[in-house]
Amino acid sequence: MGEVGEIRFRQLFIDGAFRDAASGATLEVIEPATEEVLAEVQAAGAAEVDLAVTAARRAFDDGRWSGLDAGQRARILFEMARILDERRGAIAPIESRDAGKTLFDSGKIEIPFAAELLRYYGGWATKLHGQTSLNKPGTLLYTLRQPVGVVGAIVPWNFPLLMAMWKVAPALAAGCTVVLKPAELTPLSALELADIAREAGLPDGVLNVIPGLGSVAGQALVEHPGVDKIAFTGSTAVGQQVMRTAAGSLKRLSLELGGKSANIVFADADVDAAVKTALTGIFYNKGEVCAAGSRLLVERPIYEQVVEAVTAKAGKLTLGSPLEKTTRMGPLVSAGQLERVLGYIEKGKAEGARLCCGGERDTSATGGKGYFVQPTVFADVDPAATIAREEIFGPVLSVIPFEGEAEAVKIANGTAYGLAAAVHTADGARGHRVAQALKAGTVWINTYNMYDPDLPFGGFGESGFGRELGGHALDLYTETKSVWTHLG
Ligand code: NAP
Ligand code: MG
């Protein structure tokens, strides 16, 4: 395997082989903790996108994958899971260095979850059933669920491997072929996935991985007539652009976009537990989480107590190299993201919110280098303020007081997004009542940021549409065909 964390793949993976871009174009992958170049990776242009789509098209049309016995497809997904688990120790440091996430997060949470998804969807491969209907005498009515075809998967940088797997695993289980475009900032783990697929015996052309710029490779993939479906995770602005482009060929489309999720704490809640989840809700992966609990809504009687507790605990989160065991928060992913987050912090101050802790770039633990931002807590945030409405995608929490259930729901729903939300209360009925009233694709009760392969995830409103994970994800990668047979 070579040295732990050694970067072995820097090329495009097309039709079962690693290869250079004809143009010689490359991406410089920067390590956010050191600001140094971690790798130079080949960058796909329109020509390489065309090669990858052509390979995926051929691999789909000749049935080398969709025409296999479903049990055989399942076994290949299980084998990919086994190899991914086996290589966890080598891939986790690569993912951590590339995305600035702690080794605990990449190695103990995200890679195991990615492997679990391969097993979960491997299980589904043999269970994709249609329906039969006996409604009309003299007929046989039934449906078939068939793979949608060539899938273009476009993913962001916050969970590079995991977001790719949310798409690749169900798409492969359904019998689709895939062209995956990782984020330009974080292409390395997707190339590891390509190698794992090859090793596991996935036929050539079934999974292609093409690092490249969104505006070039991503755009070309969405435009390409050989692609049947685009599965996109990213920002709302780019999602809108993708939707406009996909409209040209009426490609199937699913969009997982941004969020401004509300984490609601009622006065009867277990305050210690709520504070703990408020912290993981916003500071997990330095707040670069689409479902981050970036708005903490606290009922008046416990408001000051919660603000104090969250502030005290946030101030103690250790910033540092993602590879250090003691680190609780790594750097933001890029200089651009650093600037964006600091800009929002300035806006928060200017609009009159109370800065309780953080608020600064902090490279004290890393010798002056790295895109680190202190865990930042603003209290008394006006629900109409910029930092309460716009997605910051960084370690910045806006705490907002409320009085009573109706006001909590009103504030929580007062955004264009609708990805996730949480309710903390000791009153079971209230938990479910508020869950029903919230405009969000996922609601957690008395916890935050929990995911299971079996529980669908996706957005309301400007957070996008379509549901990933669970059986629902298979709807994204299959077409339903109705067959009406006249029995005479
Ligand atoms: P982004 O800029 O929207 O990029 C997402 C992906 O789209 C990247 O691979 C990007 O390539 C590509 N892209 C850019 N322009 C494109 C175009 N014109 N056509 C096709 N593809 C294009 O988002 P990001 O900055 O990487 O990620 C942060 C955002 O993702 C946040 O808003 C966050 O909420 C959202 N997100 C949502 C979820 C969810 O499940 N709902 C999960 C994670 C993240 P480049 O890398 O070259 O820009
Ligand atoms: Mg981008």
PDB file of N, CA and C in Angstrom, residues 353-423:
ATOM      1  N   ALA A 353     -25.528  41.685  16.040  1.00  0.00           N
ATOM      2  CA  ALA A 353     -25.622  40.487  16.879  1.00  0.00           C
ATOM      3  C   ALA A 353     -24.524  40.537  17.948  1.00  0.00           C
ATOM      4  N   ARG A 354     -24.765  39.808  19.062  1.00  0.00           N
ATOM      5  CA  ARG A 354     -23.793  39.801  20.167  1.00  0.00           C
ATOM      6  C   ARG A 354     -22.790  38.673  19.939  1.00  0.00           C
ATOM      7  N   LEU A 355     -21.518  39.032  19.719  1.00  0.00           N
ATOM      8  CA  LEU A 355     -20.477  38.020  19.504  1.00  0.00           C
ATOM      9  C   LEU A 355     -20.058  37.449  20.857  1.00  0.00           C
ATOM     10  N   CYS A 356     -20.343  36.178  21.100  1.00  0.00           N
ATOM     11  CA  CYS A 356     -20.050  35.566  22.401  1.00  0.00           C
ATOM     12  C   CYS A 356     -18.679  34.924  22.434  1.00  0.00           C
ATOM     13  N   CYS A 357     -18.250  34.349  21.318  1.00  0.00           N
ATOM     14  CA  CYS A 357     -16.898  33.791  21.272  1.00  0.00           C
ATOM     15  C   CYS A 357     -16.472  33.623  19.825  1.00  0.00           C
ATOM     16  N   GLY A 358     -15.163  33.495  19.642  1.00  0.00           N
ATOM     17  CA  GLY A 358     -14.613  33.269  18.302  1.00  0.00           C
ATOM     18  C   GLY A 358     -14.617  34.528  17.475  1.00  0.00           C
ATOM     19  N   GLY A 359     -14.844  34.342  16.173  1.00  0.00           N
ATOM     20  CA  GLY A 359     -14.944  35.498  15.293  1.00  0.00           C
ATOM     21  C   GLY A 359     -13.684  35.802  14.514  1.00  0.00           C
ATOM     22  N   GLU A 360     -12.633  34.992  14.733  1.00  0.00           N
ATOM     23  CA  GLU A 360     -11.350  35.321  14.088  1.00  0.00           C
ATOM     24  C   GLU A 360     -10.765  34.105  13.380  1.00  0.00           C
ATOM     25  N   ARG A 361      -9.918  34.412  12.416  1.00  0.00           N
ATOM     26  CA  ARG A 361      -9.042  33.378  11.891  1.00  0.00           C
ATOM     27  C   ARG A 361      -8.057  33.022  13.005  1.00  0.00           C
ATOM     28  N   ASP A 362      -7.629  31.766  13.073  1.00  0.00           N
ATOM     29  CA  ASP A 362      -6.741  31.377  14.169  1.00  0.00           C
ATOM     30  C   ASP A 362      -5.743  30.330  13.682  1.00  0.00           C
ATOM     31  N   THR A 363      -4.491  30.738  13.523  1.00  0.00           N
ATOM     32  CA  THR A 363      -3.465  29.795  13.060  1.00  0.00           C
ATOM     33  C   THR A 363      -2.428  29.569  14.153  1.00  0.00           C
ATOM     34  N   SER A 364      -2.842  29.822  15.416  1.00  0.00           N
ATOM     35  CA  SER A 364      -1.855  29.764  16.503  1.00  0.00           C
ATOM     36  C   SER A 364      -1.304  28.358  16.719  1.00  0.00           C
ATOM     37  N   ALA A 365      -2.130  27.346  16.410  1.00  0.00           N
ATOM     38  CA  ALA A 365      -1.661  25.968  16.653  1.00  0.00           C
ATOM     39  C   ALA A 365      -0.891  25.415  15.466  1.00  0.00           C
ATOM     40  N   THR A 366      -0.838  26.170  14.367  1.00  0.00           N
ATOM     41  CA  THR A 366      -0.302  25.592  13.132  1.00  0.00           C
ATOM     42  C   THR A 366       0.736  26.494  12.480  1.00  0.00           C
ATOM     43  N   GLY A 367       1.432  27.233  13.306  1.00  0.00           N
ATOM     44  CA  GLY A 367       2.561  28.014  12.800  1.00  0.00           C
ATOM     45  C   GLY A 367       2.193  29.080  11.773  1.00  0.00           C
ATOM     46  N   GLY A 368       1.025  29.680  11.953  1.00  0.00           N
ATOM     47  CA  GLY A 368       0.666  30.806  11.075  1.00  0.00           C
ATOM     48  C   GLY A 368       0.048  30.404   9.753  1.00  0.00           C
ATOM     49  N   LYS A 369      -0.128  29.109   9.543  1.00  0.00           N
ATOM     50  CA  LYS A 369      -0.679  28.644   8.259  1.00  0.00           C
ATOM     51  C   LYS A 369      -2.039  27.985   8.457  1.00  0.00           C
ATOM     52  N   GLY A 370      -2.804  27.964   7.401  1.00  0.00           N
ATOM     53  CA  GLY A 370      -4.053  27.199   7.406  1.00  0.00           C
ATOM     54  C   GLY A 370      -5.276  28.083   7.495  1.00  0.00           C
ATOM     55  N   TYR A 371      -6.384  27.547   6.980  1.00  0.00           N
ATOM     56  CA  TYR A 371      -7.619  28.332   6.865  1.00  0.00           C
ATOM     57  C   TYR A 371      -8.533  28.086   8.069  1.00  0.00           C
ATOM     58  N   PHE A 372      -7.985  28.263   9.258  1.00  0.00           N
ATOM     59  CA  PHE A 372      -8.738  27.959  10.480  1.00  0.00           C
ATOM     60  C   PHE A 372      -9.575  29.151  10.925  1.00  0.00           C
ATOM     61  N   VAL A 373     -10.794  28.863  11.320  1.00  0.00           N
ATOM     62  CA  VAL A 373     -11.635  29.900  11.924  1.00  0.00           C
ATOM     63  C   VAL A 373     -12.100  29.396  13.283  1.00  0.00           C
ATOM     64  N   GLN A 374     -12.018  30.253  14.279  1.00  0.00           N
ATOM     65  CA  GLN A 374     -12.462  29.875  15.619  1.00  0.00           C
ATOM     66  C   GLN A 374     -13.944  29.528  15.623  1.00  0.00           C
ATOM     67  N   PRO A 375     -14.317  28.566  16.461  1.00  0.00           N
ATOM     68  CA  PRO A 375     -15.749  28.319  16.639  1.00  0.00           C
ATOM     69  C   PRO A 375     -16.390  29.617  17.110  1.00  0.00           C
ATOM     70  N   THR A 376     -17.412  30.033  16.406  1.00  0.00           N
ATOM     71  CA  THR A 376     -17.967  31.372  16.612  1.00  0.00           C
ATOM     72  C   THR A 376     -19.443  31.283  16.995  1.00  0.00           C
ATOM     73  N   VAL A 377     -19.797  31.984  18.066  1.00  0.00           N
ATOM     74  CA  VAL A 377     -21.190  31.983  18.519  1.00  0.00           C
ATOM     75  C   VAL A 377     -21.689  33.432  18.573  1.00  0.00           C
ATOM     76  N   PHE A 378     -22.761  33.692  17.867  1.00  0.00           N
ATOM     77  CA  PHE A 378     -23.462  34.977  17.960  1.00  0.00           C
ATOM     78  C   PHE A 378     -24.772  34.742  18.704  1.00  0.00           C
ATOM     79  N   ALA A 379     -25.079  35.577  19.681  1.00  0.00           N
ATOM     80  CA  ALA A 379     -26.382  35.502  20.357  1.00  0.00           C
ATOM     81  C   ALA A 379     -27.221  36.722  19.964  1.00  0.00           C
ATOM     82  N   ASP A 380     -28.487  36.676  20.373  1.00  0.00           N
ATOM     83  CA  ASP A 380     -29.439  37.769  20.108  1.00  0.00           C
ATOM     84  C   ASP A 380     -29.502  38.103  18.619  1.00  0.00           C
ATOM     85  N   VAL A 381     -29.487  37.070  17.804  1.00  0.00           N
ATOM     86  CA  VAL A 381     -29.506  37.304  16.360  1.00  0.00           C
ATOM     87  C   VAL A 381     -30.952  37.527  15.915  1.00  0.00           C
ATOM     88  N   ASP A 382     -31.136  38.605  15.181  1.00  0.00           N
ATOM     89  CA  ASP A 382     -32.454  38.897  14.610  1.00  0.00           C
ATOM     90  C   ASP A 382     -32.727  37.864  13.509  1.00  0.00           C
ATOM     91  N   PRO A 383     -33.895  37.195  13.547  1.00  0.00           N
ATOM     92  CA  PRO A 383     -34.175  36.194  12.515  1.00  0.00           C
ATOM     93  C   PRO A 383     -34.092  36.748  11.097  1.00  0.00           C
ATOM     94  N   ALA A 384     -34.193  38.082  10.965  1.00  0.00           N
ATOM     95  CA  ALA A 384     -34.127  38.674   9.625  1.00  0.00           C
ATOM     96  C   ALA A 384     -32.698  39.056   9.234  1.00  0.00           C
ATOM     97  N   ALA A 385     -31.731  38.894  10.160  1.00  0.00           N
ATOM     98  CA  ALA A 385     -30.349  39.293   9.865  1.00  0.00           C
ATOM     99  C   ALA A 385     -29.739  38.358   8.817  1.00  0.00           C
ATOM    100  N   THR A 386     -28.728  38.868   8.140  1.00  0.00           N
ATOM    101  CA  THR A 386     -28.079  38.067   7.090  1.00  0.00           C
ATOM    102  C   THR A 386     -27.586  36.727   7.638  1.00  0.00           C
ATOM    103  N   ILE A 387     -26.932  36.751   8.815  1.00  0.00           N
ATOM    104  CA  ILE A 387     -26.356  35.499   9.337  1.00  0.00           C
ATOM    105  C   ILE A 387     -27.428  34.513   9.806  1.00  0.00           C
ATOM    106  N   ALA A 388     -28.666  34.977   9.906  1.00  0.00           N
ATOM    107  CA  ALA A 388     -29.752  34.054  10.248  1.00  0.00           C
ATOM    108  C   ALA A 388     -30.476  33.547   9.007  1.00  0.00           C
ATOM    109  N   ARG A 389     -30.200  34.134   7.867  1.00  0.00           N
ATOM    110  CA  ARG A 389     -30.917  33.746   6.649  1.00  0.00           C
ATOM    111  C   ARG A 389     -30.038  33.021   5.647  1.00  0.00           C
ATOM    112  N   GLU A 390     -28.772  33.455   5.532  1.00  0.00           N
ATOM    113  CA  GLU A 390     -27.938  32.893   4.468  1.00  0.00           C
ATOM    114  C   GLU A 390     -27.061  31.757   4.993  1.00  0.00           C
ATOM    115  N   GLU A 391     -26.818  30.806   4.116  1.00  0.00           N
ATOM    116  CA  GLU A 391     -25.970  29.690   4.511  1.00  0.00           C
ATOM    117  C   GLU A 391     -24.523  30.158   4.586  1.00  0.00           C
ATOM    118  N   ILE A 392     -23.887  29.970   5.743  1.00  0.00           N
ATOM    119  CA  ILE A 392     -22.505  30.419   5.919  1.00  0.00           C
ATOM    120  C   ILE A 392     -21.542  29.292   5.573  1.00  0.00           C
ATOM    121  N   PHE A 393     -21.912  28.080   5.915  1.00  0.00           N
ATOM    122  CA  PHE A 393     -21.093  26.908   5.620  1.00  0.00           C
ATOM    123  C   PHE A 393     -19.738  27.013   6.322  1.00  0.00           C
ATOM    124  N   GLY A 394     -19.810  27.372   7.595  1.00  0.00           N
ATOM    125  CA  GLY A 394     -18.617  27.499   8.422  1.00  0.00           C
ATOM    126  C   GLY A 394     -19.027  27.410   9.884  1.00  0.00           C
ATOM    127  N   PRO A 395     -18.047  27.496  10.811  1.00  0.00           N
ATOM    128  CA  PRO A 395     -18.316  27.276  12.237  1.00  0.00           C
ATOM    129  C   PRO A 395     -18.923  28.498  12.911  1.00  0.00           C
ATOM    130  N   VAL A 396     -20.058  28.924  12.433  1.00  0.00           N
ATOM    131  CA  VAL A 396     -20.687  30.146  12.948  1.00  0.00           C
ATOM    132  C   VAL A 396     -22.129  29.838  13.329  1.00  0.00           C
ATOM    133  N   LEU A 397     -22.408  29.985  14.624  1.00  0.00           N
ATOM    134  CA  LEU A 397     -23.745  29.677  15.137  1.00  0.00           C
ATOM    135  C   LEU A 397     -24.499  30.967  15.434  1.00  0.00           C
ATOM    136  N   SER A 398     -25.757  31.024  15.018  1.00  0.00           N
ATOM    137  CA  SER A 398     -26.621  32.153  15.351  1.00  0.00           C
ATOM    138  C   SER A 398     -27.655  31.686  16.370  1.00  0.00           C
ATOM    139  N   VAL A 399     -27.607  32.260  17.578  1.00  0.00           N
ATOM    140  CA  VAL A 399     -28.575  31.873  18.600  1.00  0.00           C
ATOM    141  C   VAL A 399     -29.703  32.905  18.635  1.00  0.00           C
ATOM    142  N   ILE A 400     -30.927  32.388  18.629  1.00  0.00           N
ATOM    143  CA  ILE A 400     -32.115  33.242  18.509  1.00  0.00           C
ATOM    144  C   ILE A 400     -33.104  32.846  19.613  1.00  0.00           C
ATOM    145  N   PRO A 401     -33.576  33.800  20.406  1.00  0.00           N
ATOM    146  CA  PRO A 401     -34.557  33.440  21.439  1.00  0.00           C
ATOM    147  C   PRO A 401     -35.972  33.345  20.852  1.00  0.00           C
ATOM    148  N   PHE A 402     -36.819  32.534  21.503  1.00  0.00           N
ATOM    149  CA  PHE A 402     -38.228  32.498  21.086  1.00  0.00           C
ATOM    150  C   PHE A 402     -39.114  32.268  22.305  1.00  0.00           C
ATOM    151  N   GLU A 403     -40.402  32.532  22.121  1.00  0.00           N
ATOM    152  CA  GLU A 403     -41.370  32.265  23.191  1.00  0.00           C
ATOM    153  C   GLU A 403     -42.475  31.372  22.662  1.00  0.00           C
ATOM    154  N   GLY A 404     -42.504  30.126  23.098  1.00  0.00           N
ATOM    155  CA  GLY A 404     -43.601  29.214  22.751  1.00  0.00           C
ATOM    156  C   GLY A 404     -43.433  28.530  21.408  1.00  0.00           C
ATOM    157  N   GLU A 405     -44.253  27.473  21.292  1.00  0.00           N
ATOM    158  CA  GLU A 405     -44.142  26.580  20.131  1.00  0.00           C
ATOM    159  C   GLU A 405     -44.414  27.288  18.793  1.00  0.00           C
ATOM    160  N   ALA A 406     -45.467  28.103  18.777  1.00  0.00           N
ATOM    161  CA  ALA A 406     -45.862  28.724  17.513  1.00  0.00           C
ATOM    162  C   ALA A 406     -44.750  29.627  16.987  1.00  0.00           C
ATOM    163  N   GLU A 407     -44.121  30.384  17.898  1.00  0.00           N
ATOM    164  CA  GLU A 407     -43.060  31.277  17.447  1.00  0.00           C
ATOM    165  C   GLU A 407     -41.840  30.488  16.981  1.00  0.00           C
ATOM    166  N   ALA A 408     -41.557  29.389  17.675  1.00  0.00           N
ATOM    167  CA  ALA A 408     -40.410  28.561  17.273  1.00  0.00           C
ATOM    168  C   ALA A 408     -40.597  28.062  15.847  1.00  0.00           C
ATOM    169  N   VAL A 409     -41.787  27.569  15.561  1.00  0.00           N
ATOM    170  CA  VAL A 409     -42.058  27.027  14.222  1.00  0.00           C
ATOM    171  C   VAL A 409     -41.996  28.142  13.177  1.00  0.00           C
ATOM    172  N   LYS A 410     -42.541  29.303  13.554  1.00  0.00           N
ATOM    173  CA  LYS A 410     -42.556  30.425  12.609  1.00  0.00           C
ATOM    174  C   LYS A 410     -41.122  30.849  12.253  1.00  0.00           C
ATOM    175  N   ILE A 411     -40.286  30.985  13.263  1.00  0.00           N
ATOM    176  CA  ILE A 411     -38.896  31.395  12.977  1.00  0.00           C
ATOM    177  C   ILE A 411     -38.191  30.294  12.185  1.00  0.00           C
ATOM    178  N   ALA A 412     -38.370  29.043  12.638  1.00  0.00           N
ATOM    179  CA  ALA A 412     -37.679  27.930  11.966  1.00  0.00           C
ATOM    180  C   ALA A 412     -38.046  27.877  10.488  1.00  0.00           C
ATOM    181  N   ASN A 413     -39.318  28.084  10.199  1.00  0.00           N
ATOM    182  CA  ASN A 413     -39.778  27.980   8.808  1.00  0.00           C
ATOM    183  C   ASN A 413     -39.573  29.262   8.011  1.00  0.00           C
ATOM    184  N   GLY A 414     -39.035  30.285   8.634  1.00  0.00           N
ATOM    185  CA  GLY A 414     -38.892  31.583   7.976  1.00  0.00           C
ATOM    186  C   GLY A 414     -37.653  31.679   7.103  1.00  0.00           C
ATOM    187  N   THR A 415     -37.377  30.655   6.329  1.00  0.00           N
ATOM    188  CA  THR A 415     -36.237  30.688   5.412  1.00  0.00           C
ATOM    189  C   THR A 415     -36.647  30.017   4.107  1.00  0.00           C
ATOM    190  N   ALA A 416     -35.894  30.319   3.062  1.00  0.00           N
ATOM    191  CA  ALA A 416     -36.204  29.724   1.754  1.00  0.00           C
ATOM    192  C   ALA A 416     -35.750  28.267   1.686  1.00  0.00           C
ATOM    193  N   TYR A 417     -34.871  27.899   2.613  1.00  0.00           N
ATOM    194  CA  TYR A 417     -34.348  26.533   2.631  1.00  0.00           C
ATOM    195  C   TYR A 417     -35.293  25.599   3.380  1.00  0.00           C
ATOM    196  N   GLY A 418     -34.996  24.315   3.350  1.00  0.00           N
ATOM    197  CA  GLY A 418     -35.799  23.355   4.117  1.00  0.00           C
ATOM    198  C   GLY A 418     -35.124  21.999   4.149  1.00  0.00           C
ATOM    199  N   LEU A 419     -33.870  21.990   4.588  1.00  0.00           N
ATOM    200  CA  LEU A 419     -33.135  20.723   4.527  1.00  0.00           C
ATOM    201  C   LEU A 419     -33.334  19.901   5.792  1.00  0.00           C
ATOM    202  N   ALA A 420     -33.074  20.507   6.952  1.00  0.00           N
ATOM    203  CA  ALA A 420     -33.151  19.740   8.192  1.00  0.00           C
ATOM    204  C   ALA A 420     -33.562  20.662   9.328  1.00  0.00           C
ATOM    205  N   ALA A 421     -33.904  20.049  10.462  1.00  0.00           N
ATOM    206  CA  ALA A 421     -34.251  20.800  11.666  1.00  0.00           C
ATOM    207  C   ALA A 421     -34.212  19.819  12.824  1.00  0.00           C
ATOM    208  N   ALA A 422     -34.204  20.367  14.035  1.00  0.00           N
ATOM    209  CA  ALA A 422     -34.266  19.494  15.202  1.00  0.00           C
ATOM    210  C   ALA A 422     -35.123  20.126  16.285  1.00  0.00           C
ATOM    211  N   VAL A 423     -35.696  19.274  17.122  1.00  0.00           N
ATOM    212  CA  VAL A 423     -36.505  19.720  18.259  1.00  0.00           C
ATOM    213  C   VAL A 423     -35.979  19.022  19.505  1.00  0.00           C
TER     214      VAL A 423
END
